[in-house]
Amino acid sequence: MSYNAQRDTHPMRKPVIAANWKMYKTPAEARAFVAEFLKLAAGPHPAEVILCPSMTALGSVVEAVGTAPIAVGAQNMYYAEEGAFTGETSPLMLRALGVTHVILGHSERRQFFCETDELVNKKLISALAHGLTPIVCVGELEEERNSGKTEEVIDRQVSIALSEITPEQTSRIIFAYEPVWAIGTGHAARPSAAAEEHAMIRNKIAALMGQPVAEVVRILYGGSVSPENAAGLLSQTEIDGALIGSASLQAESFVKILKS
Ligand code: PGA
């Protein structure tokens, strides 16, 4: 069976709203965000909320969040547990801080820090082995899209990321479809077009891991999500949530997206 964008909502896929703060916010600024967020979004959330601050603010955010239903994720990690890897952070270090999630393979890591599909795969294997929930980003560049290579690129990114990973482990992964041309540009993908790409990713996961696994895997959309366009994107059955960059930096706009 293949999936299409229009099928019924799947009850097993709880929506995820994740903030990727990139290289913004000192620990004090991050704590101030959490305090404001908790005021604006009191009570149970309709979605799982994940905040991904920079490495230096992770501990402060874990503390500020306390027992509130908010998860904290890193934006990157190295796959080794420890060793002579200057400047890197290990999964054990993240776990020790109370971090539960980690973004892997973000396009900015791929573009500016030379991360390959093979490295993303090693990190993914390690994150899963250490009980971290990975948020694995895939998506095509503008020139790849324009030359009709979107499917080929995403196919490659997904299949290499998942090599040596079991179906059970795959069901614990959160994917994020982030077309690179939509990141930070103010030009989000059209909801129906994004939903088609999500269906394509889900089909790929089904082919590799089986249909039951593909049914439960959450696939977030990322790339210029804003309070204005979030409802349209999130109303698509295939879109299980959002990974938000610039619109997540202010608690008010992040909460608006959460409420949509
Ligand atoms: P953006 O970033 O929302 O600022 O486009 C999204 C991301 O890079 O995850």
Coordinates of C-alpha atoms and ligand atoms in Angstrom, one line a residue:
M1 CA 0.0 0.0 0.0
S2 CA 1.3 3.4 -0.7
Y3 CA 0.5 6.5 1.4
N4 CA -1.0 9.6 0.1
A5 CA -1.4 13.0 1.6
Q6 CA -5.1 12.9 2.0
R7 CA -5.7 9.8 4.2
D8 CA -7.2 10.0 7.7
T9 CA -5.4 11.3 10.7
H10 CA -3.3 8.6 12.3
P11 CA -4.1 8.4 16.0
M12 CA -0.7 7.0 17.0
R13 CA 1.3 10.0 15.8
K14 CA 1.2 12.7 18.5
P15 CA 2.2 16.1 16.9
V16 CA 5.6 17.5 17.8
I17 CA 6.4 21.2 17.9
A18 CA 10.2 21.7 18.1
A19 CA 12.2 24.8 18.5
N20 CA 15.7 25.0 16.9
W21 CA 17.4 28.0 18.3
K22 CA 20.5 27.5 16.3
M23 CA 23.4 29.8 17.5
Y24 CA 21.1 32.2 19.4
K25 CA 20.4 32.8 23.1
T26 CA 22.7 32.8 26.1
P27 CA 21.7 30.7 29.1
A28 CA 20.1 33.8 30.7
E29 CA 18.1 34.5 27.5
A30 CA 17.1 30.9 27.2
R31 CA 15.8 30.8 30.8
A32 CA 13.8 34.0 30.1
F33 CA 12.2 32.3 27.1
V34 CA 11.2 29.3 29.2
A35 CA 9.7 31.5 31.9
E36 CA 7.6 33.4 29.3
F37 CA 6.7 30.3 27.5
L38 CA 5.4 28.7 30.7
K39 CA 3.2 31.7 31.4
L40 CA 1.8 31.9 27.8
A41 CA 1.3 28.1 27.4
A42 CA 0.1 27.0 30.8
G43 CA -1.7 23.7 31.0
P44 CA -1.4 20.6 28.9
H45 CA -0.2 21.1 25.3
P46 CA -1.9 19.7 22.3
A47 CA 1.5 18.6 21.1
E48 CA 4.9 17.4 22.4
V49 CA 7.1 20.4 22.8
I50 CA 10.9 20.1 22.3
L51 CA 13.3 23.0 22.9
C52 CA 16.7 22.7 21.3
P53 CA 19.0 25.4 22.6
S54 CA 22.7 25.7 21.9
M55 CA 25.1 23.5 23.9
T56 CA 25.9 26.2 26.4
A57 CA 22.2 26.7 27.3
L58 CA 21.2 23.1 27.5
G59 CA 21.7 22.7 31.3
S60 CA 19.9 26.0 32.0
V61 CA 16.9 25.1 29.9
V62 CA 16.7 21.6 31.5
E63 CA 16.6 23.4 34.9
A64 CA 14.2 26.1 33.9
V65 CA 11.8 23.6 32.4
G66 CA 11.7 21.5 35.6
T67 CA 8.8 19.2 35.7
A68 CA 6.8 21.0 32.9
P69 CA 6.0 18.8 29.9
I70 CA 8.7 20.1 27.7
A71 CA 11.6 18.1 26.3
V72 CA 15.0 19.4 25.8
G73 CA 17.1 18.5 22.8
A74 CA 20.6 19.3 21.5
Q75 CA 21.3 20.5 18.0
N76 CA 24.1 18.1 17.4
M77 CA 26.4 15.6 19.0
Y78 CA 29.3 13.4 18.2
Y79 CA 28.9 9.6 18.1
A80 CA 31.7 8.5 20.4
E81 CA 31.1 8.3 24.1
E82 CA 34.4 10.1 25.0
G83 CA 37.8 10.6 23.6
A84 CA 40.2 13.1 22.0
F85 CA 37.6 15.0 19.9
T86 CA 38.2 18.6 20.7
G87 CA 35.1 20.7 20.7
E88 CA 32.6 17.8 20.5
T89 CA 29.9 16.7 22.8
S90 CA 29.0 13.1 23.4
P91 CA 25.7 11.3 23.9
L92 CA 26.7 10.5 27.5
M93 CA 27.3 14.2 28.2
L94 CA 23.9 15.1 26.8
R95 CA 22.2 12.4 28.9
A96 CA 24.0 13.5 32.0
L97 CA 22.4 17.0 31.5
G98 CA 18.9 15.6 31.3
V99 CA 18.7 16.1 27.5
T100 CA 16.4 13.6 25.8
H101 CA 16.4 14.6 22.1
V102 CA 19.1 15.5 19.5
I103 CA 18.8 17.0 16.1
L104 CA 21.0 15.2 13.6
G105 CA 21.9 16.0 10.0
H106 CA 20.5 19.5 10.0
S107 CA 21.2 21.1 6.6
E108 CA 23.4 23.8 8.2
R109 CA 25.6 21.0 9.7
R110 CA 25.7 19.3 6.3
Q111 CA 26.4 22.6 4.4
F112 CA 28.8 24.5 6.7
F113 CA 30.4 21.7 8.7
C114 CA 30.7 19.0 6.0
E115 CA 28.5 16.4 7.6
T116 CA 27.9 13.5 5.3
D117 CA 25.1 11.0 5.2
E118 CA 27.5 8.4 6.6
L119 CA 28.4 10.6 9.6
V120 CA 24.7 11.2 10.2
N121 CA 24.2 7.5 10.2
K122 CA 26.9 6.9 12.8
K123 CA 25.4 9.6 15.0
L124 CA 22.0 8.2 14.6
I125 CA 23.2 4.7 15.7
S126 CA 24.9 6.2 18.7
A127 CA 22.0 8.4 19.7
L128 CA 19.6 5.5 19.6
A129 CA 22.0 3.3 21.6
H130 CA 22.1 5.9 24.3
G131 CA 18.4 6.4 24.6
L132 CA 18.2 9.8 22.9
T133 CA 15.4 10.5 20.5
P134 CA 16.9 11.7 17.3
I135 CA 15.3 14.3 15.1
V136 CA 16.8 13.5 11.7
C137 CA 16.7 16.2 9.1
V138 CA 16.5 15.6 5.4
G139 CA 15.8 17.9 2.5
E140 CA 16.9 19.0 -0.9
L141 CA 18.8 22.1 -2.1
E142 CA 17.2 24.5 -4.4
E143 CA 19.3 23.4 -7.4
E144 CA 18.5 19.8 -6.7
R145 CA 14.8 20.6 -6.6
N146 CA 15.1 22.6 -9.9
S147 CA 16.8 19.8 -11.6
G148 CA 14.1 17.3 -10.5
K149 CA 16.4 15.5 -8.0
T150 CA 14.3 15.9 -4.9
E151 CA 13.2 12.3 -4.6
E152 CA 16.7 11.0 -5.4
V153 CA 18.3 13.2 -2.7
I154 CA 15.8 12.3 0.0
D155 CA 15.9 8.7 -0.9
R156 CA 19.7 8.7 -0.4
Q157 CA 19.6 10.7 2.8
V158 CA 16.9 8.4 4.3
S159 CA 18.4 5.1 3.3
I160 CA 22.0 5.9 4.3
A161 CA 20.8 7.4 7.6
L162 CA 18.9 4.2 8.3
S163 CA 21.6 1.7 7.4
E164 CA 22.2 -0.8 10.3
I165 CA 19.1 0.6 12.1
T166 CA 16.3 -1.8 13.0
P167 CA 12.6 -1.3 12.4
E168 CA 12.0 -1.0 16.1
Q169 CA 14.7 1.7 16.4
T170 CA 13.2 3.5 13.4
S171 CA 9.9 3.8 15.1
R172 CA 11.6 5.9 17.8
I173 CA 13.1 8.4 15.3
I174 CA 11.5 11.7 14.5
F175 CA 12.2 12.8 10.9
A176 CA 12.1 16.4 9.8
Y177 CA 11.6 17.3 6.1
E178 CA 13.4 20.6 5.7
P179 CA 13.8 21.7 2.1
V180 CA 17.0 23.8 2.2
W181 CA 15.5 26.5 0.0
A182 CA 12.8 27.1 2.6
I183 CA 15.1 27.5 5.6
G184 CA 15.4 31.0 6.8
T185 CA 14.1 32.5 3.6
G186 CA 10.5 33.3 4.5
H187 CA 9.3 31.0 1.7
A188 CA 7.9 27.9 3.3
A189 CA 6.8 25.0 1.1
R190 CA 3.2 25.0 0.1
P191 CA 1.3 22.8 2.5
S192 CA 0.1 20.3 -0.2
A193 CA 3.6 20.2 -1.8
A194 CA 5.2 19.5 1.6
A195 CA 2.6 16.8 2.3
E196 CA 3.6 15.1 -0.9
E197 CA 7.3 15.1 0.1
H198 CA 6.3 13.7 3.5
A199 CA 4.3 10.9 1.9
M200 CA 7.3 10.1 -0.2
I201 CA 9.5 9.9 2.9
R202 CA 7.0 7.7 4.6
N203 CA 6.8 5.4 1.6
K204 CA 10.6 5.1 1.7
I205 CA 10.5 4.2 5.4
A206 CA 7.8 1.7 4.6
A207 CA 9.9 0.1 1.9
L208 CA 12.9 -0.1 4.2
M209 CA 11.3 -0.9 7.5
G210 CA 7.8 -2.1 6.8
Q211 CA 4.4 -0.4 6.8
P212 CA 3.6 -0.6 10.6
V213 CA 6.8 1.3 11.3
A214 CA 6.2 3.9 8.7
E215 CA 2.7 4.4 10.1
V216 CA 4.0 5.5 13.5
V217 CA 7.1 7.5 12.6
R218 CA 6.5 11.3 13.0
I219 CA 7.7 13.5 10.1
L220 CA 7.9 17.2 10.9
Y221 CA 8.1 20.0 8.4
G222 CA 10.8 22.7 8.8
G223 CA 11.6 25.8 6.8
S224 CA 10.1 29.2 7.4
V225 CA 7.3 28.0 9.6
S226 CA 5.5 31.1 11.1
P227 CA 2.4 31.8 13.1
E228 CA 0.8 32.8 9.8
N229 CA 1.4 29.6 7.8
A230 CA 1.6 27.0 10.6
A231 CA -2.1 26.1 10.6
G232 CA -2.1 25.4 6.9
L233 CA 0.9 23.2 7.1
L234 CA -0.1 21.4 10.3
S235 CA -3.6 20.7 8.9
Q236 CA -2.1 18.2 6.4
T237 CA -2.5 14.7 7.6
E238 CA 1.0 13.8 6.5
I239 CA 2.7 16.6 8.5
D240 CA 3.1 15.5 12.1
G241 CA 4.5 18.7 13.5
A242 CA 7.1 21.4 12.9
L243 CA 10.7 22.1 13.4
I244 CA 10.9 25.9 13.8
G245 CA 13.9 28.2 13.6
S246 CA 13.5 31.9 13.6
A247 CA 9.8 31.9 14.7
S248 CA 10.8 29.9 17.7
L249 CA 13.1 32.6 19.2
Q250 CA 10.2 34.6 20.6
A251 CA 8.0 32.8 23.1
E252 CA 4.9 34.6 21.8
S253 CA 5.3 33.4 18.2
F254 CA 6.3 29.9 19.2
V255 CA 3.2 29.6 21.4
K256 CA 1.0 30.9 18.5
I257 CA 2.4 28.1 16.4
L258 CA 1.9 25.6 19.2
K259 CA -1.8 26.6 19.5
S260 CA -2.4 26.3 15.8
Ligands
PGA1 P1 13.6 28.5 9.9 O1 14.6 27.3 10.3 O2 12.3 28.2 10.6 O3 14.2 29.8 10.5 O4 13.4 28.5 8.4 C1 14.2 26.0 10.4 C2 15.3 25.1 10.7 O5 16.4 25.4 10.2 O6 15.2 24.1 11.4

